[in-house]
Amino acid sequence: MAKKNIAVLVSGGGTNLQSLLDSQEKGMFGESRITCVVSSKPGVYALQRAKQHGVDAFVLARGDYPDIAAYSKALADFLSGRQIDLVVLAGFLTIFDEQMFERFPYRILNIHPALIPSFCGKGYYGLHVHEAALAKGVKVSGATVHFVTPECDAGPIVLQKAVEVREDDTPESLQKRIMEQAEWILLPEAVRLFCEDRITVKDGRTYIQ
Ligand code: GRF
């Protein structure tokens, strides 16, 4: 089992990044290490979390590039330059194109705060996901970790966990419960499985040994 270099991509508060840093410190990823954190926005709290844990933190701002293709190439080049084996999207809100998938095929994990294929795809991010789940009246929602492919939120599913929806939930209360009961558990678990070379992808599905 080779040691992996992990990059975590963020755009906000970084509570999922925090769960990864804490899991790493508990030894969950073996010899593999989060070697950098990249934010698409300057000044976000996730950057401070990285620094507090001694992890190199960088800003690659979308606004500094003319289009998605230029941004995607810069991001892929940056990550390749740091010998990254696994890219984890933890609340990364900036779109990149297929150049990233080509450079890191089935090596990019994303966490989505719903049970894919429900409430996913274009426009379903942040609180919008939970607003849609409440509007539909679903009794369970949850979180999904999946590999990123060129089609939004459609890559092979790695792990899912269901969370109950309560009648008096607001988008904020549902978001909080899904984070606490699913996201912060599921994302480190998926990273651990990847680091242990236990995930294989075949015909659009994953198999976990
Ligand atoms: C999470 O709900 C995650 O599922 C979604 O964006 C949010 C990020 O939160 N993709 P945080 O920055 O990790 O606190």
Coordinates of C-alpha atoms and ligand atoms in Angstrom, one line a residue:
M1 CA 0.0 0.0 0.0
A2 CA 1.8 3.1 -1.3
K3 CA 1.7 6.3 0.7
K4 CA -0.5 8.9 -0.9
N5 CA -0.3 12.6 -1.2
I6 CA -3.8 14.1 -0.6
A7 CA -4.9 17.6 -1.7
V8 CA -8.1 19.0 -0.2
L9 CA -10.0 21.7 -2.2
V10 CA -12.2 24.1 -0.4
S11 CA -14.1 27.4 -0.8
G12 CA -15.6 28.1 2.6
G13 CA -15.6 27.3 6.3
G14 CA -14.0 23.9 5.9
T15 CA -15.8 21.7 8.5
N16 CA -15.3 18.7 6.2
L17 CA -11.6 19.6 5.9
Q18 CA -11.5 19.7 9.7
S19 CA -12.9 16.2 9.9
L20 CA -10.2 15.0 7.5
L21 CA -7.4 16.8 9.5
D22 CA -8.7 15.2 12.8
S23 CA -8.9 11.8 11.2
Q24 CA -5.4 12.1 9.8
E25 CA -4.2 13.0 13.3
K26 CA -5.9 9.9 14.7
G27 CA -3.9 7.8 12.2
M28 CA -6.8 6.9 10.0
F29 CA -4.9 7.4 6.7
G30 CA -1.8 5.4 7.7
E31 CA 1.3 6.9 6.1
S32 CA -0.8 9.0 3.6
R33 CA -0.9 12.7 4.2
I34 CA -2.9 15.8 3.4
T35 CA 0.0 17.7 1.8
C36 CA -1.9 20.8 0.7
V37 CA -5.2 22.6 0.9
V38 CA -6.3 24.8 -2.1
S39 CA -9.0 27.4 -1.8
S40 CA -10.8 29.0 -4.8
K41 CA -11.5 32.0 -2.6
P42 CA -9.1 34.1 -0.5
G43 CA -9.7 34.7 3.2
V44 CA -11.9 31.7 3.9
Y45 CA -11.7 30.0 7.3
A46 CA -10.6 26.6 5.8
L47 CA -7.2 28.2 5.1
Q48 CA -6.7 28.9 8.8
R49 CA -7.7 25.4 9.7
A50 CA -5.0 24.1 7.3
K51 CA -2.4 26.4 8.8
Q52 CA -3.3 25.5 12.4
H53 CA -2.5 21.9 11.5
G54 CA 0.7 22.7 9.7
V55 CA -0.6 22.0 6.2
D56 CA 0.4 24.2 3.3
A57 CA -2.5 26.3 2.2
F58 CA -2.9 28.1 -1.2
V59 CA -5.4 30.3 -2.9
L60 CA -6.1 29.7 -6.6
A61 CA -8.8 32.2 -7.3
R62 CA -11.1 31.6 -10.1
G63 CA -11.3 35.4 -10.8
D64 CA -7.6 35.4 -11.7
Y65 CA -8.2 33.3 -14.8
P66 CA -10.1 34.2 -18.0
D67 CA -12.2 31.1 -18.3
I68 CA -12.9 27.6 -16.8
A69 CA -10.4 26.0 -19.2
A70 CA -7.6 28.2 -18.0
Y71 CA -8.5 27.7 -14.4
S72 CA -8.8 23.9 -14.8
K73 CA -5.4 23.7 -16.4
A74 CA -3.8 25.9 -13.7
L75 CA -5.4 23.7 -11.0
A76 CA -4.4 20.4 -12.6
D77 CA -0.8 21.7 -13.2
F78 CA -0.5 22.9 -9.6
L79 CA -1.7 19.5 -8.2
S80 CA 0.5 17.5 -10.6
G81 CA 3.4 19.6 -9.6
R82 CA 2.9 18.6 -5.9
Q83 CA 2.7 14.9 -6.8
I84 CA -0.9 14.6 -5.6
D85 CA -2.4 11.1 -5.8
L86 CA -5.9 12.0 -4.4
V87 CA -7.9 15.2 -4.7
V88 CA -10.8 15.7 -2.2
L89 CA -13.4 18.3 -2.9
A90 CA -14.7 19.4 0.5
G91 CA -17.1 22.2 -0.2
F92 CA -15.3 23.3 -3.3
L93 CA -17.7 25.5 -5.1
T94 CA -15.8 26.4 -8.3
I95 CA -16.5 24.5 -11.5
F96 CA -13.6 22.9 -13.4
D97 CA -13.6 21.0 -16.7
E98 CA -12.6 17.6 -18.0
Q99 CA -8.9 18.4 -17.9
M100 CA -9.0 17.7 -14.1
F101 CA -10.7 14.3 -14.7
E102 CA -8.2 13.4 -17.4
R103 CA -5.3 14.2 -15.1
F104 CA -6.8 12.6 -12.1
P105 CA -9.1 9.8 -13.4
Y106 CA -11.1 8.3 -10.4
R107 CA -8.7 10.1 -8.1
I108 CA -11.1 13.0 -7.2
L109 CA -13.6 12.4 -4.4
N110 CA -16.5 14.8 -3.7
I111 CA -19.0 14.9 -0.9
H112 CA -22.6 15.9 -1.8
P113 CA -25.1 16.6 1.0
A114 CA -27.9 14.4 -0.3
L115 CA -28.5 10.8 -1.4
I116 CA -27.5 10.9 -5.1
P117 CA -29.3 10.7 -7.6
S118 CA -31.7 12.8 -5.5
F119 CA -31.2 16.6 -5.3
C120 CA -28.0 16.7 -7.2
G121 CA -26.6 18.2 -10.5
K122 CA -26.5 21.8 -11.6
G123 CA -27.7 24.3 -9.1
Y124 CA -27.8 21.9 -6.2
Y125 CA -25.2 23.2 -3.8
G126 CA -25.2 24.5 -0.3
L127 CA -28.6 25.2 1.3
H128 CA -30.3 24.8 -2.1
V129 CA -29.9 21.0 -1.7
H130 CA -31.7 21.0 1.7
E131 CA -34.4 23.5 0.5
A132 CA -35.2 21.1 -2.3
A133 CA -35.3 18.1 -0.1
L134 CA -37.7 19.8 2.4
A135 CA -39.9 21.1 -0.5
K136 CA -40.3 17.5 -1.8
G137 CA -41.1 16.3 1.7
V138 CA -38.6 13.4 1.8
K139 CA -38.4 11.5 5.1
V140 CA -34.7 10.7 4.7
S141 CA -31.9 12.6 3.1
G142 CA -28.2 12.1 3.7
A143 CA -24.8 12.4 2.1
T144 CA -22.9 10.8 -0.7
V145 CA -19.2 10.5 -1.5
H146 CA -18.6 9.8 -5.2
F147 CA -15.8 10.0 -7.7
V148 CA -15.9 13.1 -9.9
T149 CA -16.4 12.6 -13.6
P150 CA -17.0 15.3 -16.3
E151 CA -20.8 15.0 -15.6
C152 CA -21.8 17.0 -12.5
D153 CA -22.6 14.7 -9.5
A154 CA -22.9 11.7 -11.7
G155 CA -19.6 9.8 -11.0
P156 CA -19.4 6.4 -9.3
I157 CA -20.8 6.4 -5.8
V158 CA -18.3 5.3 -3.1
L159 CA -20.3 5.7 0.2
Q160 CA -23.7 6.9 1.2
K161 CA -25.4 7.4 4.6
A162 CA -29.0 8.2 5.3
V163 CA -30.2 10.8 7.8
E164 CA -33.7 11.4 9.1
V165 CA -35.6 14.5 8.0
R166 CA -37.8 16.0 10.7
E167 CA -41.1 17.8 10.1
D168 CA -39.9 20.9 11.8
D169 CA -36.6 21.0 9.9
T170 CA -35.3 24.2 8.3
P171 CA -32.7 24.0 5.5
E172 CA -30.1 25.0 8.1
S173 CA -31.1 22.4 10.7
L174 CA -31.2 19.7 8.1
Q175 CA -27.8 20.8 6.8
K176 CA -26.3 20.6 10.3
R177 CA -27.7 17.2 11.0
I178 CA -26.4 15.8 7.7
M179 CA -23.0 17.2 8.3
E180 CA -22.8 15.9 11.9
Q181 CA -24.3 12.5 11.2
A182 CA -23.1 11.8 7.7
E183 CA -20.6 14.1 6.0
W184 CA -18.0 14.3 8.7
I185 CA -18.0 10.5 9.1
L186 CA -18.3 9.5 5.5
L187 CA -15.6 11.6 3.9
P188 CA -12.7 10.4 6.1
E189 CA -14.0 6.9 5.7
A190 CA -13.9 7.2 1.8
V191 CA -10.4 8.7 2.0
R192 CA -9.2 5.9 4.2
L193 CA -10.6 3.3 1.7
F194 CA -8.8 5.1 -1.1
C195 CA -5.5 5.2 0.8
E196 CA -5.8 1.5 1.5
D197 CA -6.3 0.8 -2.3
R198 CA -9.7 -0.8 -1.5
I199 CA -11.9 0.9 -4.1
T200 CA -12.1 -0.3 -7.6
V201 CA -14.3 1.1 -10.4
K202 CA -15.9 -1.0 -13.0
D203 CA -18.7 -0.1 -15.5
G204 CA -19.6 3.1 -13.6
R205 CA -19.8 1.4 -10.2
T206 CA -17.5 1.1 -7.3
Y207 CA -16.5 -2.1 -5.5
I208 CA -15.0 -2.0 -2.0
Q209 CA -12.8 -4.8 -0.8
Ligands
GRF1 C1 -20.9 20.7 2.7 O1 -22.3 20.6 3.0 C2 -20.6 19.8 1.6 O2 -21.4 18.6 1.5 C3 -20.9 20.7 0.4 O3 -20.5 22.0 0.8 C4 -20.5 22.0 2.3 C5 -19.1 22.4 2.7 O4 -19.1 22.7 4.1 N1 -20.3 20.2 -0.8 P1 -17.7 22.9 4.8 O5 -16.9 24.0 4.1 O6 -16.9 21.6 4.7 O7 -18.0 23.3 6.2

